[in-house]
Amino acid sequence: MTVAVVLFTSDLRLHDHPPLRAALAAADEVVPLFVRDPGIRAAGFDAPNRTAFLADCLADLDGSLRARGGRLVVRTGPVAEEVCNVVTQCRAAQVHMAAHVTGYAQRREERLRDALAGCGAALHVHDGVVTAVAPGAATPAGSDHYAVFTPFFRRWSQERLREVCPAPRTVRVPDAVRGEPLPDRGALSGLSPGLPRGGETAGRERFSRWARSSLSGYEDGHDDLAGDSTSRLSPYLHFGALSPVEVVQRARARDCAGAEAFVRQMCWRDFHHQVLAARPRTSFEDYRSRHDRWRTEDEAADDITAWKAGRTGYPVVDAAMRQLRHEGWMHNRGRLLTASFLTKTLYVDWRIGARHFLDLLVDGDIANNQLNWQWAAGTGTDTRPHRVLNPVRQGKRYDPSGAYVRRWVPELKNVDGQDVHEPWRLPKGVRDGLGYPAPLIDLADGLARFKRARDRDQQESNALADR
């Protein structure tokens, strides 16, 4: 009997899984393996919300495999060492896994390849598993990646996606290979109360339900904070419980304006992955330095604490931060607003905000989180790096009735209309009874400080003198 190993990482599904399909075609038996990597814990990336969602995904994957005669083998330890142990035990000749883009994942792959060479097994790495289009498949002339989204989107849209693989009917696993008990969400503490259930089954159900009810209206409704009509698929895509190739193809099949807008957002995900694949250090270094002299954590300690707690005095910012803490998820418009407020109005280093998001987000993805934060901070791929989002105007535009603010900031639940976005304008007696803080900073003062820090005052004066 020939044996192959499939190393699952952030591709926790059976539908449209090229590594599993290749392994089943190459061998009589397959070991579906997941290794709990202590390096993830050492890096501080095993936040409770993601650990719980991961436990759901593994349980669902194991259940789907058992329904097909197989099972998931879970091990704990250094990835290369544990994979080699399994390879040696079952005399596997091949190991299949999905390609990834972070610097850590690239080093992990190198270590695994070297270790398997000593075990006499070959490593096969499959592209287009965690992204719709593989990083590097679409590149401009003279560069290894696109630095601007719009030309990338045009090129990405022309790429032919591979065919979606069906889930296997049968998976035969060698009896001799044993694993550990699956992790249990119930054993974890510190979870967000509104954390969603993870797993491929839940992800596929959510996508099908949302596509029927909301996809057609996505173009008009995806920025509506109170409407909450976004797909909420990001956690399932992050853990690979859904295939981005399948999601894009199913959306395109709807052939409507909403589907086009949604596919564009899926392209943003691939865009960030191809940037990070080419520039792994952008997970912690500026993609384009603006020579910022960020306020230190000590200097901004009170402001950072208020921002994290949703007590900045700007209702739409506070609503989004409280949604993050309660659900482990935040509306995309809220992410832009809160990131702009921290980095440009409070002038705090984007890495501080990105770290807090990673501590709570169930979809906390290095490529999307870090590079979206850099986009908001003006140190990334944004072509308008000095743009500052005004939280009052943004609140009135994307939460015109104030329903989103009232949902997450109960202190303001009785404030009528758009007054909810500027509670400091209410009569003093009303204001004092709300129990809601005054604004941390006047927006004009924050903008002036940001311009000084980026030397924009001088640049704008020079531009006016040149006219």
Tab-separated table of C-alpha atoms in Angstrom:
chain	number	residue	atom	x	y	z
A	1	MET	CA	0.000	0.000	0.000
A	2	THR	CA	1.400	3.399	-0.980
A	3	VAL	CA	0.876	6.291	1.429
A	4	ALA	CA	0.903	10.088	1.091
A	5	VAL	CA	0.566	12.761	3.771
A	6	VAL	CA	-1.542	15.896	3.412
A	7	LEU	CA	-0.412	18.643	5.755
A	8	PHE	CA	-3.387	20.901	6.496
A	9	THR	CA	-2.568	24.438	7.640
A	10	SER	CA	-4.974	27.281	6.811
A	11	ASP	CA	-6.897	25.171	4.285
A	12	LEU	CA	-9.256	23.324	6.611
A	13	ARG	CA	-11.795	21.922	4.174
A	14	LEU	CA	-12.515	18.974	1.886
A	15	HIS	CA	-14.224	20.799	-0.985
A	16	ASP	CA	-11.825	22.203	-3.581
A	17	HIS	CA	-8.635	21.005	-1.910
A	18	PRO	CA	-5.902	20.407	-4.547
A	19	PRO	CA	-3.300	18.954	-2.116
A	20	LEU	CA	-5.763	16.323	-0.912
A	21	ARG	CA	-6.883	15.543	-4.436
A	22	ALA	CA	-3.267	15.094	-5.589
A	23	ALA	CA	-2.452	12.864	-2.626
A	24	LEU	CA	-5.485	10.661	-3.219
A	25	ALA	CA	-4.512	10.305	-6.879
A	26	ALA	CA	-0.936	9.358	-6.005
A	27	ALA	CA	-1.396	6.889	-3.142
A	28	ASP	CA	-3.637	4.119	-1.865
A	29	GLU	CA	-3.889	5.668	1.589
A	30	VAL	CA	-3.607	9.232	2.848
A	31	VAL	CA	-2.812	10.700	6.253
A	32	PRO	CA	-4.711	14.000	6.740
A	33	LEU	CA	-2.406	15.717	9.247
A	34	PHE	CA	-2.652	18.930	11.240
A	35	VAL	CA	0.280	19.982	13.425
A	36	ARG	CA	-0.271	22.353	16.328
A	37	ASP	CA	2.828	24.465	15.880
A	38	PRO	CA	4.400	25.863	19.092
A	39	GLY	CA	5.946	28.588	16.944
A	40	ILE	CA	2.481	30.104	16.526
A	41	ARG	CA	2.126	30.352	20.293
A	42	ALA	CA	5.654	31.733	20.692
A	43	ALA	CA	4.804	34.480	18.204
A	44	GLY	CA	1.702	35.398	20.216
A	45	PHE	CA	-0.572	34.583	17.306
A	46	ASP	CA	-2.756	32.014	19.083
A	47	ALA	CA	-5.339	34.541	20.260
A	48	PRO	CA	-8.321	32.955	22.065
A	49	ASN	CA	-10.884	33.856	19.395
A	50	ARG	CA	-8.854	32.295	16.590
A	51	THR	CA	-7.917	29.291	18.722
A	52	ALA	CA	-11.627	28.632	19.357
A	53	PHE	CA	-12.518	29.027	15.694
A	54	LEU	CA	-9.639	26.718	14.779
A	55	ALA	CA	-10.973	24.090	17.198
A	56	ASP	CA	-14.352	24.271	15.428
A	57	CYS	CA	-12.671	23.926	12.028
A	58	LEU	CA	-10.651	20.896	13.070
A	59	ALA	CA	-13.679	19.196	14.609
A	60	ASP	CA	-15.707	19.808	11.463
A	61	LEU	CA	-12.902	18.577	9.222
A	62	ASP	CA	-12.496	15.437	11.307
A	63	GLY	CA	-16.243	14.788	11.147
A	64	SER	CA	-16.268	15.188	7.355
A	65	LEU	CA	-13.314	12.829	7.009
A	66	ARG	CA	-14.949	10.231	9.268
A	67	ALA	CA	-18.079	10.377	7.122
A	68	ARG	CA	-15.811	9.283	4.257
A	69	GLY	CA	-14.066	6.519	6.165
A	70	GLY	CA	-11.092	8.581	7.303
A	71	ARG	CA	-10.074	10.808	10.212
A	72	LEU	CA	-7.894	13.778	10.997
A	73	VAL	CA	-4.544	13.121	12.693
A	74	VAL	CA	-3.525	15.935	15.058
A	75	ARG	CA	-0.012	16.256	16.457
A	76	THR	CA	1.733	18.933	18.527
A	77	GLY	CA	5.343	19.987	18.021
A	78	PRO	CA	7.729	21.534	15.493
A	79	VAL	CA	6.120	21.051	12.092
A	80	ALA	CA	9.081	19.545	10.263
A	81	GLU	CA	9.757	17.108	13.099
A	82	GLU	CA	6.156	15.943	13.449
A	83	VAL	CA	5.634	15.530	9.703
A	84	CYS	CA	8.824	13.475	9.445
A	85	ASN	CA	7.678	11.303	12.344
A	86	VAL	CA	4.439	10.528	10.508
A	87	VAL	CA	6.239	9.978	7.197
A	88	THR	CA	8.622	7.516	8.830
A	89	GLN	CA	5.859	5.700	10.680
A	90	CYS	CA	3.675	5.106	7.623
A	91	ARG	CA	6.515	5.024	5.039
A	92	ALA	CA	4.982	7.802	3.013
A	93	ALA	CA	6.732	8.856	-0.180
A	94	GLN	CA	5.016	12.212	-0.623
A	95	VAL	CA	3.798	15.150	1.451
A	96	HIS	CA	1.326	17.631	-0.043
A	97	MET	CA	0.527	21.089	1.341
A	98	ALA	CA	-0.754	24.503	0.297
A	99	ALA	CA	1.577	27.402	-0.456
A	100	HIS	CA	1.554	30.372	1.926
A	101	VAL	CA	2.967	33.873	1.829
A	102	THR	CA	4.179	35.014	5.250
A	103	GLY	CA	7.857	35.002	6.069
A	104	TYR	CA	7.185	32.468	8.824
A	105	ALA	CA	5.358	30.152	6.418
A	106	GLN	CA	8.148	30.419	3.858
A	107	ARG	CA	10.763	29.467	6.463
A	108	ARG	CA	8.547	26.613	7.675
A	109	GLU	CA	8.342	25.265	4.129
A	110	GLU	CA	12.129	25.420	3.724
A	111	ARG	CA	12.707	23.558	6.999
A	112	LEU	CA	10.143	20.941	6.038
A	113	ARG	CA	11.617	20.412	2.586
A	114	ASP	CA	15.093	19.921	4.058
A	115	ALA	CA	13.817	17.535	6.738
A	116	LEU	CA	11.822	15.436	4.262
A	117	ALA	CA	14.847	15.094	1.999
A	118	GLY	CA	16.520	13.291	4.892
A	119	CYS	CA	13.440	11.053	5.276
A	120	GLY	CA	13.378	10.130	1.595
A	121	ALA	CA	10.045	11.844	0.941
A	122	ALA	CA	9.167	14.555	-1.569
A	123	LEU	CA	7.331	17.770	-0.687
A	124	HIS	CA	4.698	19.009	-3.135
A	125	VAL	CA	3.506	22.591	-2.537
A	126	HIS	CA	0.279	23.629	-4.271
A	127	ASP	CA	-0.537	27.178	-5.365
A	128	GLY	CA	-4.020	28.657	-5.585
A	129	VAL	CA	-5.345	27.015	-2.408
A	130	VAL	CA	-5.534	29.940	0.030
A	131	THR	CA	-5.928	32.599	-2.684
A	132	ALA	CA	-7.950	32.655	-5.897
A	133	VAL	CA	-4.896	33.590	-7.986
A	134	ALA	CA	-1.496	32.493	-6.739
A	135	PRO	CA	0.857	35.281	-5.641
A	136	GLY	CA	3.326	35.872	-8.455
A	137	ALA	CA	1.018	34.526	-11.141
A	138	ALA	CA	0.092	38.077	-12.150
A	139	THR	CA	3.003	40.521	-12.122
A	140	PRO	CA	3.779	43.756	-13.966
A	141	ALA	CA	6.755	44.143	-16.275
A	142	GLY	CA	9.919	44.809	-14.319
A	143	SER	CA	8.574	43.942	-10.859
A	144	ASP	CA	7.726	40.911	-8.764
A	145	HIS	CA	4.391	42.336	-7.558
A	146	TYR	CA	1.793	45.046	-8.118
A	147	ALA	CA	2.047	48.029	-5.787
A	148	VAL	CA	-1.278	49.625	-6.857
A	149	PHE	CA	-4.605	47.834	-6.673
A	150	THR	CA	-6.421	48.993	-9.832
A	151	PRO	CA	-3.905	47.640	-12.394
A	152	PHE	CA	-3.648	44.469	-10.329
A	153	PHE	CA	-7.416	44.075	-10.446
A	154	ARG	CA	-7.440	44.432	-14.233
A	155	ARG	CA	-4.739	41.783	-14.600
A	156	TRP	CA	-6.206	39.524	-11.900
A	157	SER	CA	-9.607	39.614	-13.637
A	158	GLN	CA	-8.031	38.235	-16.806
A	159	GLU	CA	-6.504	35.216	-15.060
A	160	ARG	CA	-8.218	31.914	-15.720
A	161	LEU	CA	-9.105	30.247	-12.439
A	162	ARG	CA	-8.534	26.530	-12.085
A	163	GLU	CA	-11.464	24.138	-11.964
A	164	VAL	CA	-13.038	23.566	-8.557
A	165	CYS	CA	-12.235	20.114	-7.138
A	166	PRO	CA	-15.117	18.118	-5.673
A	167	ALA	CA	-14.832	16.768	-2.155
A	168	PRO	CA	-13.581	13.162	-2.133
A	169	ARG	CA	-16.058	10.346	-1.619
A	170	THR	CA	-13.636	8.149	0.304
A	171	VAL	CA	-10.474	8.771	2.306
A	172	ARG	CA	-8.516	5.736	3.529
A	173	VAL	CA	-6.160	6.413	6.437
A	174	PRO	CA	-3.525	3.916	7.695
A	175	ASP	CA	-4.660	2.375	10.985
A	176	ALA	CA	-1.207	2.559	12.531
A	177	VAL	CA	-0.958	6.360	12.508
A	178	ARG	CA	-2.334	7.865	15.696
A	179	GLY	CA	-2.881	11.411	16.838
A	180	GLU	CA	-3.957	13.455	19.826
A	181	PRO	CA	-7.469	14.384	20.912
A	182	LEU	CA	-8.907	17.312	19.021
A	183	PRO	CA	-8.747	20.713	20.747
A	184	ASP	CA	-11.988	21.799	22.387
A	185	ARG	CA	-13.464	25.305	22.228
A	186	GLY	CA	-15.134	24.665	25.587
A	187	ALA	CA	-11.753	24.532	27.311
A	188	LEU	CA	-10.891	28.099	26.314
A	189	SER	CA	-11.515	31.343	28.174
A	190	GLY	CA	-11.406	34.993	27.180
A	191	LEU	CA	-13.563	34.532	24.073
A	192	SER	CA	-15.676	37.262	22.526
A	193	PRO	CA	-19.331	36.575	23.461
A	194	GLY	CA	-20.562	36.891	19.872
A	195	LEU	CA	-17.873	34.713	18.299
A	196	PRO	CA	-19.244	32.766	15.292
A	197	ARG	CA	-19.041	28.998	14.895
A	198	GLY	CA	-16.169	27.837	12.705
A	199	GLY	CA	-15.777	25.003	10.215
A	200	GLU	CA	-16.367	24.212	6.567
A	201	THR	CA	-19.983	23.181	7.122
A	202	ALA	CA	-20.839	26.501	8.805
A	203	GLY	CA	-18.884	28.444	6.197
A	204	ARG	CA	-20.614	26.843	3.230
A	205	GLU	CA	-24.009	27.336	4.812
A	206	ARG	CA	-23.262	30.995	5.526
A	207	PHE	CA	-22.047	31.658	1.989
A	208	SER	CA	-25.057	29.973	0.385
A	209	ARG	CA	-27.501	31.814	2.643
A	210	TRP	CA	-25.828	35.195	2.155
A	211	ALA	CA	-25.499	34.759	-1.627
A	212	ARG	CA	-29.252	34.132	-1.877
A	213	SER	CA	-30.272	37.032	0.351
A	214	SER	CA	-27.667	39.763	0.005
A	215	LEU	CA	-25.192	39.299	-2.838
A	216	SER	CA	-27.290	41.147	-5.421
A	217	GLY	CA	-27.427	44.228	-3.178
A	218	TYR	CA	-23.795	44.118	-2.109
A	219	GLU	CA	-22.646	47.016	-4.300
A	220	ASP	CA	-25.062	49.443	-2.658
A	221	GLY	CA	-25.106	47.964	0.833
A	222	HIS	CA	-21.608	46.817	1.761
A	223	ASP	CA	-20.672	50.149	3.410
A	224	ASP	CA	-23.917	50.406	5.385
A	225	LEU	CA	-22.762	49.941	8.969
A	226	ALA	CA	-26.209	49.348	10.451
A	227	GLY	CA	-27.414	47.216	7.530
A	228	ASP	CA	-24.702	44.650	8.218
A	229	SER	CA	-25.103	43.108	4.769
A	230	THR	CA	-21.472	42.117	4.255
A	231	SER	CA	-20.771	38.420	3.817
A	232	ARG	CA	-18.859	37.878	7.095
A	233	LEU	CA	-16.937	35.163	5.257
A	234	SER	CA	-13.490	36.476	6.225
A	235	PRO	CA	-12.937	34.058	9.159
A	236	TYR	CA	-13.803	31.076	6.947
A	237	LEU	CA	-11.482	32.317	4.212
A	238	HIS	CA	-8.690	32.945	6.721
A	239	PHE	CA	-8.819	29.370	7.999
A	240	GLY	CA	-9.453	27.945	4.540
A	241	ALA	CA	-12.828	26.528	5.512
A	242	LEU	CA	-13.975	28.083	2.241
A	243	SER	CA	-12.097	28.001	-1.049
A	244	PRO	CA	-11.486	31.483	-2.514
A	245	VAL	CA	-11.529	29.946	-5.998
A	246	GLU	CA	-14.962	28.442	-5.401
A	247	VAL	CA	-16.284	31.614	-3.765
A	248	VAL	CA	-15.182	33.778	-6.707
A	249	GLN	CA	-16.571	31.383	-9.292
A	250	ARG	CA	-19.913	31.018	-7.534
A	251	ALA	CA	-20.201	34.793	-7.158
A	252	ARG	CA	-19.357	35.393	-10.814
A	253	ALA	CA	-22.045	32.917	-11.818
A	254	ARG	CA	-24.629	35.306	-10.324
A	255	ASP	CA	-23.715	37.907	-12.985
A	256	CYS	CA	-24.952	41.043	-11.210
A	257	ALA	CA	-23.489	44.341	-10.000
A	258	GLY	CA	-23.388	43.085	-6.430
A	259	ALA	CA	-21.384	40.050	-7.469
A	260	GLU	CA	-18.889	42.233	-9.343
A	261	ALA	CA	-18.393	44.426	-6.269
A	262	PHE	CA	-17.959	41.370	-4.048
A	263	VAL	CA	-15.406	39.783	-6.391
A	264	ARG	CA	-13.477	43.057	-6.297
A	265	GLN	CA	-13.222	42.678	-2.519
A	266	MET	CA	-11.977	39.122	-2.983
A	267	CYS	CA	-9.335	40.572	-5.291
A	268	TRP	CA	-8.211	42.946	-2.527
A	269	ARG	CA	-7.474	39.856	-0.450
A	270	ASP	CA	-5.275	38.411	-3.205
A	271	PHE	CA	-3.660	41.812	-3.729
A	272	HIS	CA	-2.431	41.939	-0.149
A	273	HIS	CA	-1.208	38.346	-0.321
A	274	GLN	CA	0.887	39.047	-3.408
A	275	VAL	CA	2.399	42.137	-1.771
A	276	LEU	CA	3.323	40.188	1.371
A	277	ALA	CA	4.693	37.253	-0.642
A	278	ALA	CA	7.085	39.619	-2.414
A	279	ARG	CA	7.821	41.776	0.649
A	280	PRO	CA	7.488	39.603	3.788
A	281	ARG	CA	8.947	42.323	6.013
A	282	THR	CA	5.887	44.513	5.434
A	283	SER	CA	4.236	42.519	8.190
A	284	PHE	CA	6.203	44.750	10.583
A	285	GLU	CA	7.981	47.389	8.454
A	286	ASP	CA	6.559	50.274	6.453
A	287	TYR	CA	6.001	49.385	2.825
A	288	ARG	CA	6.623	53.038	1.962
A	289	SER	CA	8.166	54.985	4.811
A	290	ARG	CA	6.774	58.471	5.457
A	291	HIS	CA	9.474	59.015	8.097
A	292	ASP	CA	6.810	59.257	10.761
A	293	ARG	CA	7.765	60.262	14.274
A	294	TRP	CA	4.898	58.402	15.908
A	295	ARG	CA	3.927	59.244	19.456
A	296	THR	CA	5.415	56.640	21.781
A	297	GLU	CA	3.240	54.193	23.699
A	298	ASP	CA	4.060	56.104	26.886
A	299	GLU	CA	3.146	59.453	25.345
A	300	ALA	CA	-0.133	58.148	23.941
A	301	ALA	CA	-0.968	55.632	26.692
A	302	ASP	CA	-4.276	57.210	27.739
A	303	ASP	CA	-5.391	57.710	24.133
A	304	ILE	CA	-4.527	54.114	23.215
A	305	THR	CA	-6.433	52.791	26.235
A	306	ALA	CA	-9.499	54.864	25.348
A	307	TRP	CA	-9.336	53.752	21.711
A	308	LYS	CA	-9.151	50.061	22.669
A	309	ALA	CA	-12.049	50.429	25.107
A	310	GLY	CA	-14.287	52.315	22.671
A	311	ARG	CA	-14.197	55.470	24.812
A	312	THR	CA	-12.750	58.051	22.418
A	313	GLY	CA	-15.838	60.275	22.469
A	314	TYR	CA	-16.376	59.755	18.736
A	315	PRO	CA	-19.428	57.467	18.565
A	316	VAL	CA	-18.846	55.625	15.272
A	317	VAL	CA	-15.240	54.857	16.259
A	318	ASP	CA	-16.345	53.623	19.675
A	319	ALA	CA	-19.160	51.537	18.200
A	320	ALA	CA	-16.735	49.738	15.890
A	321	MET	CA	-14.224	49.072	18.670
A	322	ARG	CA	-16.947	47.637	20.892
A	323	GLN	CA	-18.203	45.445	18.066
A	324	LEU	CA	-14.655	44.092	17.721
A	325	ARG	CA	-14.470	43.164	21.383
A	326	HIS	CA	-17.927	41.552	21.430
A	327	GLU	CA	-17.814	39.634	18.145
A	328	GLY	CA	-14.134	39.218	17.342
A	329	TRP	CA	-15.042	40.840	14.045
A	330	MET	CA	-15.583	44.354	12.732
A	331	HIS	CA	-17.354	45.799	9.710
A	332	ASN	CA	-14.813	46.770	7.033
A	333	ARG	CA	-15.885	50.425	7.050
A	334	GLY	CA	-15.379	50.383	10.810
A	335	ARG	CA	-11.873	49.002	10.346
A	336	LEU	CA	-10.954	51.879	8.067
A	337	LEU	CA	-12.420	54.464	10.435
A	338	THR	CA	-10.806	53.137	13.594
A	339	ALA	CA	-7.435	52.704	11.901
A	340	SER	CA	-7.474	56.210	10.419
A	341	PHE	CA	-8.477	57.660	13.785
A	342	LEU	CA	-5.643	55.920	15.664
A	343	THR	CA	-2.885	56.583	13.161
A	344	LYS	CA	-3.786	59.995	11.790
A	345	THR	CA	-6.020	61.746	14.329
A	346	LEU	CA	-4.194	60.376	17.400
A	347	TYR	CA	-0.909	59.884	15.504
A	348	VAL	CA	-0.139	56.465	17.007
A	349	ASP	CA	2.005	53.851	15.252
A	350	TRP	CA	-0.064	51.530	13.038
A	351	ARG	CA	1.712	48.495	14.536
A	352	ILE	CA	0.028	49.153	17.902
A	353	GLY	CA	-3.401	49.077	16.286
A	354	ALA	CA	-2.574	46.076	14.129
A	355	ARG	CA	-1.441	44.134	17.203
A	356	HIS	CA	-4.678	44.908	19.057
A	357	PHE	CA	-6.722	43.776	16.081
A	358	LEU	CA	-4.743	40.528	15.916
A	359	ASP	CA	-5.425	39.978	19.607
A	360	LEU	CA	-9.184	39.947	18.943
A	361	LEU	CA	-10.007	39.351	15.281
A	362	VAL	CA	-11.168	35.839	14.469
A	363	ASP	CA	-10.146	36.583	10.870
A	364	GLY	CA	-6.795	38.029	11.986
A	365	ASP	CA	-4.727	37.484	8.866
A	366	ILE	CA	-1.184	38.849	8.591
A	367	ALA	CA	-1.483	39.851	4.932
A	368	ASN	CA	-4.856	41.550	5.176
A	369	ASN	CA	-4.566	42.962	8.677
A	370	GLN	CA	-1.080	44.425	8.439
A	371	LEU	CA	-1.388	45.767	4.918
A	372	ASN	CA	-4.844	47.246	5.509
A	373	TRP	CA	-3.429	48.993	8.566
A	374	GLN	CA	-0.571	50.310	6.460
A	375	TRP	CA	-3.071	51.452	3.821
A	376	ALA	CA	-4.969	53.405	6.481
A	377	ALA	CA	-1.784	54.812	7.991
A	378	GLY	CA	-0.504	55.975	4.608
A	379	THR	CA	2.637	53.843	4.785
A	380	GLY	CA	1.353	51.105	2.498
A	381	THR	CA	-0.059	50.894	-1.015
A	382	ASP	CA	-2.583	53.739	-0.716
A	383	THR	CA	-2.155	56.299	-3.484
A	384	ARG	CA	-3.536	59.013	-1.152
A	385	PRO	CA	-1.334	58.475	1.914
A	386	HIS	CA	-2.203	61.761	3.654
A	387	ARG	CA	-5.982	61.324	3.537
A	388	VAL	CA	-7.636	61.576	6.965
A	389	LEU	CA	-11.125	60.151	7.509
A	390	ASN	CA	-13.413	62.417	9.534
A	391	PRO	CA	-15.368	60.155	11.937
A	392	VAL	CA	-18.305	62.560	12.198
A	393	ARG	CA	-18.791	62.847	8.450
A	394	GLN	CA	-18.184	59.138	7.981
A	395	GLY	CA	-20.706	58.301	10.689
A	396	LYS	CA	-23.373	60.496	9.121
A	397	ARG	CA	-22.674	59.035	5.700
A	398	TYR	CA	-22.474	55.317	6.530
A	399	ASP	CA	-24.736	55.243	9.603
A	400	PRO	CA	-27.194	58.033	8.737
A	401	SER	CA	-29.914	56.890	11.135
A	402	GLY	CA	-27.422	56.265	13.955
A	403	ALA	CA	-28.659	52.676	14.389
A	404	TYR	CA	-25.153	51.194	14.347
A	405	VAL	CA	-23.950	53.589	17.037
A	406	ARG	CA	-26.987	52.960	19.226
A	407	ARG	CA	-26.523	49.191	18.871
A	408	TRP	CA	-22.974	49.253	20.227
A	409	VAL	CA	-22.901	52.394	22.387
A	410	PRO	CA	-25.902	52.018	24.700
A	411	GLU	CA	-25.082	55.296	26.472
A	412	LEU	CA	-26.409	57.014	23.328
A	413	LYS	CA	-29.454	54.828	22.705
A	414	ASN	CA	-31.889	57.626	23.525
A	415	VAL	CA	-30.183	60.302	21.411
A	416	ASP	CA	-32.316	61.034	18.363
A	417	GLY	CA	-31.299	61.202	14.721
A	418	GLN	CA	-27.853	62.299	13.632
A	419	ASP	CA	-27.272	64.057	16.946
A	420	VAL	CA	-25.945	60.659	18.010
A	421	HIS	CA	-22.797	61.350	15.967
A	422	GLU	CA	-22.061	64.631	17.789
A	423	PRO	CA	-23.233	64.182	21.385
A	424	TRP	CA	-20.951	66.991	22.567
A	425	ARG	CA	-23.334	69.429	20.845
A	426	LEU	CA	-26.252	68.407	23.061
A	427	PRO	CA	-27.316	70.676	25.906
A	428	LYS	CA	-24.989	70.321	28.882
A	429	GLY	CA	-27.653	68.842	31.119
A	430	VAL	CA	-28.404	66.124	28.574
A	431	ARG	CA	-24.720	65.512	27.928
A	432	ASP	CA	-23.884	65.102	31.571
A	433	GLY	CA	-26.562	62.435	31.995
A	434	LEU	CA	-25.324	60.197	29.190
A	435	GLY	CA	-22.268	58.756	30.893
A	436	TYR	CA	-20.401	59.068	27.602
A	437	PRO	CA	-16.955	60.712	27.410
A	438	ALA	CA	-16.100	63.990	25.737
A	439	PRO	CA	-13.918	63.698	22.618
A	440	LEU	CA	-10.288	62.817	23.279
A	441	ILE	CA	-9.124	65.495	20.880
A	442	ASP	CA	-10.634	68.134	18.635
A	443	LEU	CA	-10.526	66.838	15.071
A	444	ALA	CA	-8.969	70.056	13.795
A	445	ASP	CA	-6.179	69.760	16.366
A	446	GLY	CA	-5.535	66.155	15.393
A	447	LEU	CA	-5.404	67.064	11.714
A	448	ALA	CA	-2.989	69.938	12.363
A	449	ARG	CA	-0.682	67.671	14.364
A	450	PHE	CA	-0.728	65.052	11.610
A	451	LYS	CA	0.114	67.638	8.955
A	452	ARG	CA	3.001	68.948	11.032
A	453	ALA	CA	4.293	65.423	11.606
A	454	ARG	CA	4.227	64.655	7.895
A	455	ASP	CA	5.534	68.153	6.992
A	456	ARG	CA	2.340	68.718	5.058
A	457	ASP	CA	2.010	72.340	6.129
A	458	GLN	CA	5.237	73.253	4.365
A	459	GLN	CA	4.438	71.072	1.350
A	460	GLU	CA	1.016	72.684	0.936
A	461	SER	CA	2.484	76.173	1.302
A	462	ASN	CA	5.058	75.389	-1.372
A	463	ALA	CA	2.345	74.031	-3.670
A	464	LEU	CA	0.270	77.200	-3.257
A	465	ALA	CA	3.319	79.368	-3.976
A	466	ASP	CA	3.921	77.440	-7.201
A	467	ARG	CA	0.397	78.128	-8.533
